[in-house]
Coordinates of C-alpha atoms in Angstrom, one line a residue:
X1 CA -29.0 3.1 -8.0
X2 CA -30.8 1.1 -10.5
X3 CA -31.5 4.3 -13.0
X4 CA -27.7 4.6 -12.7
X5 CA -27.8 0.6 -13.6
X6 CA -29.8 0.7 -16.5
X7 CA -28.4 3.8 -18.0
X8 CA -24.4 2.8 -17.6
X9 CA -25.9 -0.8 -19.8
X10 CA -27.8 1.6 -22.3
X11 CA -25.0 3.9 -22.6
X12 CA -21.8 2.2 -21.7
X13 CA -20.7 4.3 -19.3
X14 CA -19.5 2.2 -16.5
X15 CA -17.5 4.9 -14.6
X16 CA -20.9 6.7 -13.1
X17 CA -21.2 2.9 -11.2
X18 CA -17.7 4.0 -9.1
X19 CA -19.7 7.6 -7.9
X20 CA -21.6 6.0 -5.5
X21 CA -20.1 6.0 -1.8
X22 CA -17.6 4.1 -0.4
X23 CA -15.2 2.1 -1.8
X24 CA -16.3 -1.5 -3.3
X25 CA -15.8 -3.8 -6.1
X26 CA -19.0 -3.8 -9.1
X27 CA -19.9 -7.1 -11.0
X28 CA -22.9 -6.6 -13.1
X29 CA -24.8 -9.7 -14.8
X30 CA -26.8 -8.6 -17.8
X31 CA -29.4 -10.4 -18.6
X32 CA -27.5 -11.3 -21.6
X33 CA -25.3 -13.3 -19.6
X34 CA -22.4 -10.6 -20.2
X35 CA -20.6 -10.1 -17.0
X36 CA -18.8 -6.7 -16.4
X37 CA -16.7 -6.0 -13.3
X38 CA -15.1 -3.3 -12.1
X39 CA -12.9 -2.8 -9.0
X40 CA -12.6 0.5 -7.0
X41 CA -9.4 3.7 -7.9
X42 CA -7.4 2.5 -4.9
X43 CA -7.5 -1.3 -5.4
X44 CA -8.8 -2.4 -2.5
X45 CA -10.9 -4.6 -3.7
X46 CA -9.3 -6.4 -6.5
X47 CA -10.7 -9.7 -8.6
X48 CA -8.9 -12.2 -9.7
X49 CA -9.1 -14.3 -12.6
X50 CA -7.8 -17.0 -15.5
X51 CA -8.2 -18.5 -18.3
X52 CA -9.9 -22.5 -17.9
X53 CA -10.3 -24.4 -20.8
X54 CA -12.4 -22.0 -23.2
X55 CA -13.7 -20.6 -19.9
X56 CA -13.0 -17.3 -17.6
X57 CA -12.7 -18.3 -13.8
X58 CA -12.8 -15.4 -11.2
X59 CA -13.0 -14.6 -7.9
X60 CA -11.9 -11.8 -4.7
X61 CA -9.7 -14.7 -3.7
X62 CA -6.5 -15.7 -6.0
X63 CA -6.4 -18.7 -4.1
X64 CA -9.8 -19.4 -4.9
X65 CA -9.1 -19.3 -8.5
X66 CA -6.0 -21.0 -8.1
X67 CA -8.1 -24.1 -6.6
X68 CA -11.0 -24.0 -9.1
X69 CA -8.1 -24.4 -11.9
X70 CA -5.9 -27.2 -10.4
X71 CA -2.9 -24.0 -9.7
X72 CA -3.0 -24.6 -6.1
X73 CA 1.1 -24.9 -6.3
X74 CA 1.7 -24.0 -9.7
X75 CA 3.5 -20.6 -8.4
X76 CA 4.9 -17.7 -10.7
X77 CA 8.7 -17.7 -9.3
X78 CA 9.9 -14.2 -11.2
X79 CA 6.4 -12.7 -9.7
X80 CA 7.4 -13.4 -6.2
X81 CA 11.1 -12.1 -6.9
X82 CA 10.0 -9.3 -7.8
X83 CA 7.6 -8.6 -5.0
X84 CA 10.5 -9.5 -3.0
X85 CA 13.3 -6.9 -4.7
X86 CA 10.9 -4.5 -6.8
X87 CA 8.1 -3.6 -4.8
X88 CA 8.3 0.0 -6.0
X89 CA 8.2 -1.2 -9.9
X90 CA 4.9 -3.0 -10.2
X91 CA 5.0 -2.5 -13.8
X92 CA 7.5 -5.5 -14.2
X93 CA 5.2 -8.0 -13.0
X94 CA 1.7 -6.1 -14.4
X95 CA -1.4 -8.1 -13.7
X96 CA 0.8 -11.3 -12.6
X97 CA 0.1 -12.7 -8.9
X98 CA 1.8 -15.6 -7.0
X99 CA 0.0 -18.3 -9.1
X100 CA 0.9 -19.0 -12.1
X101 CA -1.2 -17.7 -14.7
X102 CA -3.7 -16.0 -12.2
X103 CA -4.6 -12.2 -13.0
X104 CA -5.0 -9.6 -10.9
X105 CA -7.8 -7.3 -12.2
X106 CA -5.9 -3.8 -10.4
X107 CA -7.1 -0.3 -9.4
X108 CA -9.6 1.6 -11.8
X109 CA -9.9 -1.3 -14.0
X110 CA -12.5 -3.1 -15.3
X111 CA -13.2 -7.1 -17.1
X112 CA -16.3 -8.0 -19.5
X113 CA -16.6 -11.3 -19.7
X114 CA -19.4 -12.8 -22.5
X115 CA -21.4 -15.3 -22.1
X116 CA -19.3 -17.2 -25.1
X117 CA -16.0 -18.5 -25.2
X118 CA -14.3 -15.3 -26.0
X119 CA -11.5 -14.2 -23.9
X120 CA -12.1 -11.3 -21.6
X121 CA -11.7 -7.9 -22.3
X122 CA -9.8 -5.3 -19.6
X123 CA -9.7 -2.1 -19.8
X124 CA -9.2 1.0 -17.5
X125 CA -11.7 3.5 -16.7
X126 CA -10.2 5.9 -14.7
X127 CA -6.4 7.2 -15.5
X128 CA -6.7 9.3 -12.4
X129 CA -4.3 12.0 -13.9
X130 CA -3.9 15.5 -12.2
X131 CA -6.1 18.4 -13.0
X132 CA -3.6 21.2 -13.9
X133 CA -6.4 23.8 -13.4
X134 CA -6.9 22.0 -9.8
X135 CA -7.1 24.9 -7.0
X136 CA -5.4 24.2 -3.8
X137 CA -7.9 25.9 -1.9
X138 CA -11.2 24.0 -3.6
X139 CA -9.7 20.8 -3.9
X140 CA -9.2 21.1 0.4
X141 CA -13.0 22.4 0.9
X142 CA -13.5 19.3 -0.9
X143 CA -11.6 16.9 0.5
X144 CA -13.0 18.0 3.7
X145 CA -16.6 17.3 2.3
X146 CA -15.3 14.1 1.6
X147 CA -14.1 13.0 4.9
X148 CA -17.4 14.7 7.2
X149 CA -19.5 12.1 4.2
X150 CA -17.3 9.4 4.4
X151 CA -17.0 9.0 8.1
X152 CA -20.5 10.0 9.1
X153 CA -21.7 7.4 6.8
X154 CA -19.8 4.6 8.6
X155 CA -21.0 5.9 11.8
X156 CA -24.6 6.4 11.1
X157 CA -24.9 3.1 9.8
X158 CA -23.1 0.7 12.0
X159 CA -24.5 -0.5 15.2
X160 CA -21.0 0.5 17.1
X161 CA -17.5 1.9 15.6
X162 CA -14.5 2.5 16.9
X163 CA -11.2 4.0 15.6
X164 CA -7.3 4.0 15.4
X165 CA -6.3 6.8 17.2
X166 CA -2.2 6.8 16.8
X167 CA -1.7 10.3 17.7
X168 CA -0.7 11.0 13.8
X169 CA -2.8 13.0 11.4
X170 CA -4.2 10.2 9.8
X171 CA -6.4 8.2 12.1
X172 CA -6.3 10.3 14.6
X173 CA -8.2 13.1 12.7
X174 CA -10.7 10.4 11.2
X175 CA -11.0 9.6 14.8
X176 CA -12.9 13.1 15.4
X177 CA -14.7 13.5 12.7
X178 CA -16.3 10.0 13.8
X179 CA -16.2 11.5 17.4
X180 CA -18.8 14.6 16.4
X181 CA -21.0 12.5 14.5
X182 CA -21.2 9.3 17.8
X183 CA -24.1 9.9 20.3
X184 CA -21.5 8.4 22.8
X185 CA -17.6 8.8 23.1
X186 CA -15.6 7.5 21.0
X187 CA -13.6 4.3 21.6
X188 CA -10.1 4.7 19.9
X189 CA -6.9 2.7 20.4
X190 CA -3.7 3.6 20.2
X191 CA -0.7 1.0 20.5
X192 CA 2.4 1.1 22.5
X193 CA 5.5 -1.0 23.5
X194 CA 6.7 0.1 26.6
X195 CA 10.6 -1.6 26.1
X196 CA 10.4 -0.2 22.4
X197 CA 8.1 3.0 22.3
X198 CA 7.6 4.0 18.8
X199 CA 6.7 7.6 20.1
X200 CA 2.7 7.6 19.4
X201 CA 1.4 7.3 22.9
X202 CA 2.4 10.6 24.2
X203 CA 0.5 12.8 21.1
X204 CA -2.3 10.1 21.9
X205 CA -3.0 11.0 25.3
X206 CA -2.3 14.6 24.8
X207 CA -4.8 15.0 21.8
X208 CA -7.5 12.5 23.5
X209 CA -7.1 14.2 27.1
X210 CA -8.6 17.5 25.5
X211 CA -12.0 15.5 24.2
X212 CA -14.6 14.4 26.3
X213 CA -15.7 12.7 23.2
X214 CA -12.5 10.2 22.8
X215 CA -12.3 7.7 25.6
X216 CA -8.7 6.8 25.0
X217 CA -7.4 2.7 25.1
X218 CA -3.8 1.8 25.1
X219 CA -2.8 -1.9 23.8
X220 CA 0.2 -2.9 25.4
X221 CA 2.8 -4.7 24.0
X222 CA 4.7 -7.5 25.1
X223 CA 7.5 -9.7 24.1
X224 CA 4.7 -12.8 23.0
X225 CA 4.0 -10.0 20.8
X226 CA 7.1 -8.9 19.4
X227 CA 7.9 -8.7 15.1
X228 CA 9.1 -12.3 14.2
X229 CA 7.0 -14.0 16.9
X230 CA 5.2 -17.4 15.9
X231 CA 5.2 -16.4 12.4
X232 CA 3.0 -19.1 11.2
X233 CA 0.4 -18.3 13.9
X234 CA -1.9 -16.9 11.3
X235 CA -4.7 -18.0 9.2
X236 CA -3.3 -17.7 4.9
X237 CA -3.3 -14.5 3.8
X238 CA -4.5 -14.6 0.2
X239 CA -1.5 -13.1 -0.8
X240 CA 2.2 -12.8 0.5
X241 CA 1.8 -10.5 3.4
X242 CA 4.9 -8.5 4.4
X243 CA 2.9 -7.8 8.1
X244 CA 3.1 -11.4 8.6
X245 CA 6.1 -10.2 10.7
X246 CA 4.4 -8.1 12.8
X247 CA 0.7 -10.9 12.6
X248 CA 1.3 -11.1 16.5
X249 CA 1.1 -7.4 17.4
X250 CA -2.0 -7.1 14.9
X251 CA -3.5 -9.9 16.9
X252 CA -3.0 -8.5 20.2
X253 CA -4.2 -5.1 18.8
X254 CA -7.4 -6.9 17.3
X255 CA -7.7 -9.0 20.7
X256 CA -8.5 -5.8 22.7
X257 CA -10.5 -3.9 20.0
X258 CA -12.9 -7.2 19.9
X259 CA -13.1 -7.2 23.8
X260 CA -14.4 -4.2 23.5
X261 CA -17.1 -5.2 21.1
X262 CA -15.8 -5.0 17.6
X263 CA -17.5 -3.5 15.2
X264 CA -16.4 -0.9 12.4
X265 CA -12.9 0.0 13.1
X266 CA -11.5 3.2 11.2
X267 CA -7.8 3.0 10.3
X268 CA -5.8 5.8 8.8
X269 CA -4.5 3.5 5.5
X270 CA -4.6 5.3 2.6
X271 CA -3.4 9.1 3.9
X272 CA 0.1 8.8 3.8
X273 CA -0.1 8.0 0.4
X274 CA -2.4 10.0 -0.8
X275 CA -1.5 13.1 1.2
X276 CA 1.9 12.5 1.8
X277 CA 5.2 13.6 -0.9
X278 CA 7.5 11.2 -2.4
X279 CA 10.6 11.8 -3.4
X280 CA 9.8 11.2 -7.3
X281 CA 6.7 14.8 -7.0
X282 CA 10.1 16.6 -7.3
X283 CA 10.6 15.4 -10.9
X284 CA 7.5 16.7 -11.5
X285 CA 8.2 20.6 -10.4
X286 CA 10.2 22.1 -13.1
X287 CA 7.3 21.3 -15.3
X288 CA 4.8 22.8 -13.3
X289 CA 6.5 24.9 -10.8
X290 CA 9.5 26.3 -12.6
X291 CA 12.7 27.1 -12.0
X292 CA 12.2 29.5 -9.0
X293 CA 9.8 26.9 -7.5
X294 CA 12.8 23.7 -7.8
X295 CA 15.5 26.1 -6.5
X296 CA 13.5 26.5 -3.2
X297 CA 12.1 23.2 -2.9
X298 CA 16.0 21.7 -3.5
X299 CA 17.2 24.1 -1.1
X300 CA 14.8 23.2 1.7
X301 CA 15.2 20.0 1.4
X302 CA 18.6 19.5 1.4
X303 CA 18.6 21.9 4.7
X304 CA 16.3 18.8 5.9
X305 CA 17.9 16.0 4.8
X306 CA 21.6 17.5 5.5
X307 CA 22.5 17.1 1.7
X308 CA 23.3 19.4 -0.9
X309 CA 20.5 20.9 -2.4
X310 CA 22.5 21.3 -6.1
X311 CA 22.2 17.8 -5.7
X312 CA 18.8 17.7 -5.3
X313 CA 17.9 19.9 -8.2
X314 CA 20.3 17.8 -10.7
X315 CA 18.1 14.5 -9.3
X316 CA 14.9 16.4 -10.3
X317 CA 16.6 17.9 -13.6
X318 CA 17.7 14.4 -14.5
X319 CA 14.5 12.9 -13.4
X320 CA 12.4 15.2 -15.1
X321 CA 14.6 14.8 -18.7
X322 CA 14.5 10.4 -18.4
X323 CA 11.4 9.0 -19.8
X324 CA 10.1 5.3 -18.1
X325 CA 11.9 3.1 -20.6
X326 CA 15.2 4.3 -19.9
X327 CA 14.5 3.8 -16.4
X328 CA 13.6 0.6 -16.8
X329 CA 16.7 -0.3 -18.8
X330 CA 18.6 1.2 -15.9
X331 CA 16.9 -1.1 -13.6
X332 CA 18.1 -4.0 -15.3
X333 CA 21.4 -3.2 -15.0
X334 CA 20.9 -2.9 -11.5
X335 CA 19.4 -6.2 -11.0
X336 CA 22.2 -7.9 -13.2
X337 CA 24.8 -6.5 -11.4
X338 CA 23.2 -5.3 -7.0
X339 CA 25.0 -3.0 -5.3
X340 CA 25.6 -4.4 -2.2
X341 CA 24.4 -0.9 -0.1
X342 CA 21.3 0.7 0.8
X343 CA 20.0 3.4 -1.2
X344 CA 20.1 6.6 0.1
X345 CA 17.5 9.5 -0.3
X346 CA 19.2 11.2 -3.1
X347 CA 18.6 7.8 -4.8
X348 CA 14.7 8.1 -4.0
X349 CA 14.6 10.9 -6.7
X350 CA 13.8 8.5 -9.4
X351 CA 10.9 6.8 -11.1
X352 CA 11.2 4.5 -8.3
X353 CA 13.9 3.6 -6.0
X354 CA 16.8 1.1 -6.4
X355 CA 17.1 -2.3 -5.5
X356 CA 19.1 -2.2 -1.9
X357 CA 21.2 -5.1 -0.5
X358 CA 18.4 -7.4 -1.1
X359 CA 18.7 -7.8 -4.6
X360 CA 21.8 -9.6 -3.3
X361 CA 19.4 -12.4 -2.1
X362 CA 18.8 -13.7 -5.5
X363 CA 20.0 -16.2 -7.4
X364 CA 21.8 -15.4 -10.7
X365 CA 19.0 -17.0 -12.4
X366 CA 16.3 -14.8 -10.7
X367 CA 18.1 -11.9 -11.5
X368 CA 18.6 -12.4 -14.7
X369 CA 14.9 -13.3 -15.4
X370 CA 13.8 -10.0 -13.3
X371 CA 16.2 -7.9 -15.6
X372 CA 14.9 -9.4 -18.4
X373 CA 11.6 -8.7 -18.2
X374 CA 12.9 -5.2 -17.1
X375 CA 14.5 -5.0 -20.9
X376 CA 10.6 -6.4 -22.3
X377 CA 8.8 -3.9 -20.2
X378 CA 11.0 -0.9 -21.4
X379 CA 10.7 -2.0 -25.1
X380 CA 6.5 -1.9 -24.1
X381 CA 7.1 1.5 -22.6
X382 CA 8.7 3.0 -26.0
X383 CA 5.5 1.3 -27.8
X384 CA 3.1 3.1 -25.4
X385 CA 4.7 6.3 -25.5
X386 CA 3.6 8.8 -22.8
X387 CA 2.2 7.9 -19.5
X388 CA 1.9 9.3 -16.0
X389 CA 4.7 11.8 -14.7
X390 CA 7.4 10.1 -11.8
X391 CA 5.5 11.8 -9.1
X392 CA 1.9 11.0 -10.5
X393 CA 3.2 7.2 -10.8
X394 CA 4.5 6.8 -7.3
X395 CA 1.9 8.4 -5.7
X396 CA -0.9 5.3 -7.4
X397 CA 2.1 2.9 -6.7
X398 CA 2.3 3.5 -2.9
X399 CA -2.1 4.1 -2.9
X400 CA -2.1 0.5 -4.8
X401 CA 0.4 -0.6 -1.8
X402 CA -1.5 1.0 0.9
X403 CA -5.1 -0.1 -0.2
X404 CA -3.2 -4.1 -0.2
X405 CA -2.6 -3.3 3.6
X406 CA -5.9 -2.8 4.2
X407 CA -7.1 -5.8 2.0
X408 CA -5.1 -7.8 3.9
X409 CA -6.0 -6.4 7.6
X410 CA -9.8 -6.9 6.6
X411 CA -9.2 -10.3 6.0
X412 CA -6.6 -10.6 9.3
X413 CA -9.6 -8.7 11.5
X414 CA -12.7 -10.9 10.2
X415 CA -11.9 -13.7 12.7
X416 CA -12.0 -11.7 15.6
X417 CA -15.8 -9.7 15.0
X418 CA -13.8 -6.6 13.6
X419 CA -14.5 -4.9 10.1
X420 CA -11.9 -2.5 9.3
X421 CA -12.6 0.7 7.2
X422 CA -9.8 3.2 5.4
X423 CA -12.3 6.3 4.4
X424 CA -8.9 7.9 2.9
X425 CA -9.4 5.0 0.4
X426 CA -13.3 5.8 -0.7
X427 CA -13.3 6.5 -4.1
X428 CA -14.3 10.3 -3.6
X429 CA -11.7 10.7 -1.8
X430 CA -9.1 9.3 -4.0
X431 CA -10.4 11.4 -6.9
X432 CA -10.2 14.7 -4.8
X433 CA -6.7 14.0 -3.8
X434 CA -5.3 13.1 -7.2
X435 CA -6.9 15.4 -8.9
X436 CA -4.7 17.9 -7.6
X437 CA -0.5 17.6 -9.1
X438 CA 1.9 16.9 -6.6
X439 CA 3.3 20.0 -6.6
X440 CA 0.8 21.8 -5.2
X441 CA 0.4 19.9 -2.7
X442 CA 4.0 19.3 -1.4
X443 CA 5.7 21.6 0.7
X444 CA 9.1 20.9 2.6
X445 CA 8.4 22.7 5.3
X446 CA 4.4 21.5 6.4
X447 CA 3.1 17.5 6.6
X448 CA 0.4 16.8 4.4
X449 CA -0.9 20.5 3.6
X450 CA -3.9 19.9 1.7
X451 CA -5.1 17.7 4.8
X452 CA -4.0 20.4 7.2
X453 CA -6.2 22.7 4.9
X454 CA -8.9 20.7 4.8
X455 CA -9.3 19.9 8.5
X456 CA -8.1 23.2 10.3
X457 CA -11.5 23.7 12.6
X458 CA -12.4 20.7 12.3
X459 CA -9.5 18.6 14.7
X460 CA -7.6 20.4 17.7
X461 CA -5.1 22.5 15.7
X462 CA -1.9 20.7 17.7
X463 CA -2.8 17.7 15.8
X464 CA -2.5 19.6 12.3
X465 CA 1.2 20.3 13.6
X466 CA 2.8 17.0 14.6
X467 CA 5.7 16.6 12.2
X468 CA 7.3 12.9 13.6
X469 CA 5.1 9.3 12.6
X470 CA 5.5 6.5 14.9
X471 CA 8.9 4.8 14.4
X472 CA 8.6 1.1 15.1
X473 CA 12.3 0.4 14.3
X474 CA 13.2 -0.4 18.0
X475 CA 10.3 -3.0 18.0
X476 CA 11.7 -4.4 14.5
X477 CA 15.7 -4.9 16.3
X478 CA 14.0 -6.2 19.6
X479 CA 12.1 -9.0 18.1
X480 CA 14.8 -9.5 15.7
X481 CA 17.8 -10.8 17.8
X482 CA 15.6 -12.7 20.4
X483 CA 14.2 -15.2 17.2
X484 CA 17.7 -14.5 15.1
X485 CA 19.0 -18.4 15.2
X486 CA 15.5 -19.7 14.5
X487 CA 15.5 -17.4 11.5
X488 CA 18.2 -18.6 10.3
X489 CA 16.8 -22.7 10.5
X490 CA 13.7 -21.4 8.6
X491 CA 15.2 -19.4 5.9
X492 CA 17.6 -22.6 4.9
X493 CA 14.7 -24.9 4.5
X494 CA 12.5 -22.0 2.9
X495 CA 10.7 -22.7 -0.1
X496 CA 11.9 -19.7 -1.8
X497 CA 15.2 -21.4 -2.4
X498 CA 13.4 -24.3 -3.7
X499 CA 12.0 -22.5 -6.3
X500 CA 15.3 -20.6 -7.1
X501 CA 14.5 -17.3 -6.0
X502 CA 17.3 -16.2 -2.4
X503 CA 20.4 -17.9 -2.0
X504 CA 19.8 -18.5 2.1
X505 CA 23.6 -17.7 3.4
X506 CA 23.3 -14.1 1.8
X507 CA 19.9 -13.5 3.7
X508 CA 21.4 -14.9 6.7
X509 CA 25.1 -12.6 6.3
X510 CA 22.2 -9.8 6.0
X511 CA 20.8 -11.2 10.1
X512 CA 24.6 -11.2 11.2
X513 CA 24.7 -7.4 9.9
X514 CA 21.7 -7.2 12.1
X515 CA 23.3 -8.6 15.3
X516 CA 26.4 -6.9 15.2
X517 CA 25.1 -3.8 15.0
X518 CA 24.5 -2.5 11.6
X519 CA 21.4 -0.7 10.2
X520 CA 18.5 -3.7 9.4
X521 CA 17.0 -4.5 5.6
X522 CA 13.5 -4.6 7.8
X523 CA 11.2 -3.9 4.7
X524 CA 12.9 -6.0 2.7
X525 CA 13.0 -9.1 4.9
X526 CA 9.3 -8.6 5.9
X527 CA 8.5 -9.0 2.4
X528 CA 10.7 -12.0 2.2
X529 CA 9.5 -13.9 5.4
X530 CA 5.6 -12.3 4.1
X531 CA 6.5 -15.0 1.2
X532 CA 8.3 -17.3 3.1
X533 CA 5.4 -18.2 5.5
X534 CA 2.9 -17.8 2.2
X535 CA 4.2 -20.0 0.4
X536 CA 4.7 -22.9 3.5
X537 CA 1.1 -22.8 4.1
X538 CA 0.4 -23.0 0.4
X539 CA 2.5 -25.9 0.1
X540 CA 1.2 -27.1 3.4
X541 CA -2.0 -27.7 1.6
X542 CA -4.5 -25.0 3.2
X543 CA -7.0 -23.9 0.6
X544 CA -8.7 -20.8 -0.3
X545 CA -10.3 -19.6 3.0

């Protein structure tokens, strides 16, 4: 570690400091004074910073920063609107956070900060673009070297783990390879509702009934622990947290993993992502797969998804043939002028997908300032020419996502004795999967086949074929109409209208849509409530924790 040290100084090669296992975040004093940080592929461990005076201030906590600089409610309203609406698009808002002014150092990237009065320079070390020469069958012997390191590490080095263990491919196959390395059986924990079952707990007790080496727990759920449930209940999150919805489920799930003597937990973050196909890989096939490759890809899936599958080749056609800045010119028509329905998966065939009925929520000012920093962001595209392909992009897009979740459940799980852990989001890991294009990893007709490759003999072989996740839907409608009215009080004294952002009675028409039946904007008003109870304890006065 230290030749690597002194030789990434003496040669400037900072990337050989992100080999090392795990996932973390680097700072390295020289004895210059010269400060260089750099944070880890997935972004899980981001630094934040700003500009004080002639001076850099920066810390893992925005809120931190935010205090040390006198910003503890200066907030950056078009940041949170589009956190809110444009979630998918987080090149509108770039390095920008909830506080005014405060930077978000992001995945791959790296600061050097002088000891002078210079401004800091950032830069990014690791593009992460696809290998084209990547073999499917290498890059699964070595993503399966990856996983045996990354969770025998955790367990031979913690005095007690335990693990997720939903019955999916994710965290339930972690949970295994933790199993063969634990002198002991594995505690893992699976969660169910019994008046809203999400469909998890039957795979779980199937898969963990043929181990000896899993000793299966089930975390019951109850109506105190229902989505929308004393919302504020929560220490501050850092950040707006979308899960603040669902805070009281996590805190019965972290209640009974702490009774059982906490520890390192495993969690399955970062697979779906990284494993998993978005819509926007199929923009990416005609350039690497062909013509014969799109025609059966389009036809499969629109056998799937009951939709034509001409239709599906003309998205991938179009999306292939529309470079970012038009995209992002399109988006700005779309936020000037919401369409008031949901987007559909056709519509998911894009660099990213639409705004739905939520963009609705805004006020014509917010709209107009999110579309036009769309219009400056497509005029910085043109300048920058080529970047990442549309499946390439969302792929990092939903692993920067994914690797916020787990931010933000390490820093929900600290009070209760728990460390959480997401090996799918250790750098080597991340590397192996991207290094392979989308393509060749996608399949219509198989979930996650470079995993399944990867792990076949190493997890029971029924595990490798569940095709269904966990659909917590039901829990999301139940909790919903039992708090409805007091949703309603909350959003028309919500900060976010003080600041401009929602008009409250077109949130609130979106709960009556709810109640009489029609199909719920969940993600959307998760995110919305996420900055809703974020920005009341802000305002509240609770500092950086």
């Amino acid at each position: 570690m230290h030749q690597d040290l002194s030789r990434s100084v003496r040669e400037g090669d900072w990337e050989r400091l992100t080999r090392w296992p795990g996932s973390y975040l680097l700072m390295v004093l020289e004895d210059t004074g010269r400060l260089t940080a750099l944070t880890d592929l997935a972004g899980q461990f981001p630094l934040y910073y700003t500009r004080h005076g002639d001076r850099t201030v920066l810390s893992t906590l925005a809120t931190a920063v935010a205090a040390m600089t006198g910003r503890t409610e200066a907030f950056d309203p078009t940041a949170l609107a589009a956190y809110v609406v444009c979630p998918a698009v987080p090149e509108l808002v770039g390095s920008r956070t909830a506080f005014a002014d405060v930077c978000r150092l992001g995945p791959g990237e790296a600061l050097r900060v002088g000891p002078g009065t210079e401004p800091p320079e950032r830069w990014t070390y690791a593009s992460l673009e696809p290998d084209g020469d990547a073999c499917f069958e290498e890059s699964a012997d070595r993503l399966r070297e990856s996983l045996v390191r990354a969770t025998a590490l955790r367990v031979r080095n913690a005095p007690r783990i335990t693990s997720d263990f939903s019955g999916g491919m994710d965290s339930t196959s972690l949970a295994f390879l933790a199993a063969d390395e634990a002198a002991s059986p594995l505690d893992a924990f699976v969660y169910h509702h019994p008046e809203a079952p999400a469909g998890d707990l039957e795979h779980a007790q199937r898969f963990a009934a043929g181990s000896s080496a899993i000793r299966l727990h089930v975390t019951l759920g109850e109506d105190a622990s229902l989505p929308y449930a004393d919302l504020d209940a929560r220490a501050g999150a850092d950040q707006p947290d979308p899960a603040a919805a669902a805070g009281a489920r996590l805190r019965l799930r972290l209640t009974d993993i702490a009774r059982r003597g906490g520890g390192v937990h495993l969690t399955g973050e970062g697979g779906d992502a990284l494993l998993g196909a978005p819509p926007a890989h199929l923009g990416d096939v005609p350039g690497t797969g062909g013509p014969r490759r799109l025609a059966h890809d389009a036809l499969a899936l629109g056998r799937l998804r009951r939709v034509s599958p001409a239709k599906v080749a003309h998205r991938a056609l179009r999306l292939a043939r529309t470079p970012m800045d038009r995209a992002l010119s399109d988006l700005a028509v779309r936020l000037e002028r919401p369409s008031p329905h949901p987007p559909q998966w056709l519509d998911a065939i894009a660099w990213w997908p639409p705004p739905g009925v939520e963009a609705t929520w805004l006020t014509s000012r917010a709209r107009r300032d999110l579309a036009e920093l769309a219009v400056e962001r497509a005029a910085q595209a043109r300048r920058d020419g080529v970047g990442p392909s549309p499946g390439t992009r969302a792929v990092l897009c939903e692993l920067r996502d994914s690797a916020a979740v787990q931010t933000r459940l390490v820093e929900a799980a600290r009070p209760f004795g728990v460390w959480t852990q997401a090996p799918f989001l250790d750098d080597e890991v991340v590397r192996t999967c991207l290094s392979l294009p989308g393509p060749h990893k996608a399949d219509p007709y198989t979930v996650k086949p470079l995993l399944r490759a990867a792990l076949s003999g190493a997890v029971p072989a029924a595990l490798l074929d569940r095709r269904t996740k966990g659909d917590y839907a039901g829990e999301d409608y139940l909790g919903l109409r039992r708090v409805v009215a007091d949703l309603r009080v909350r959003l028309s004294r919500s900060a976010l209208a003080d600041l401009g952002i929602v008009e409250p009675a077109r949130v609130a028409a979106a709960l009556d849509g709810v109640e009489w039946g029609l199909t719920g904007p969940f993600p959307a008003l998760n995110r919305l409530l996420g900055v809703d109870t974020w920005l009341k304890r802000r305002r509240g006065g609770e500092g950086a924790a």
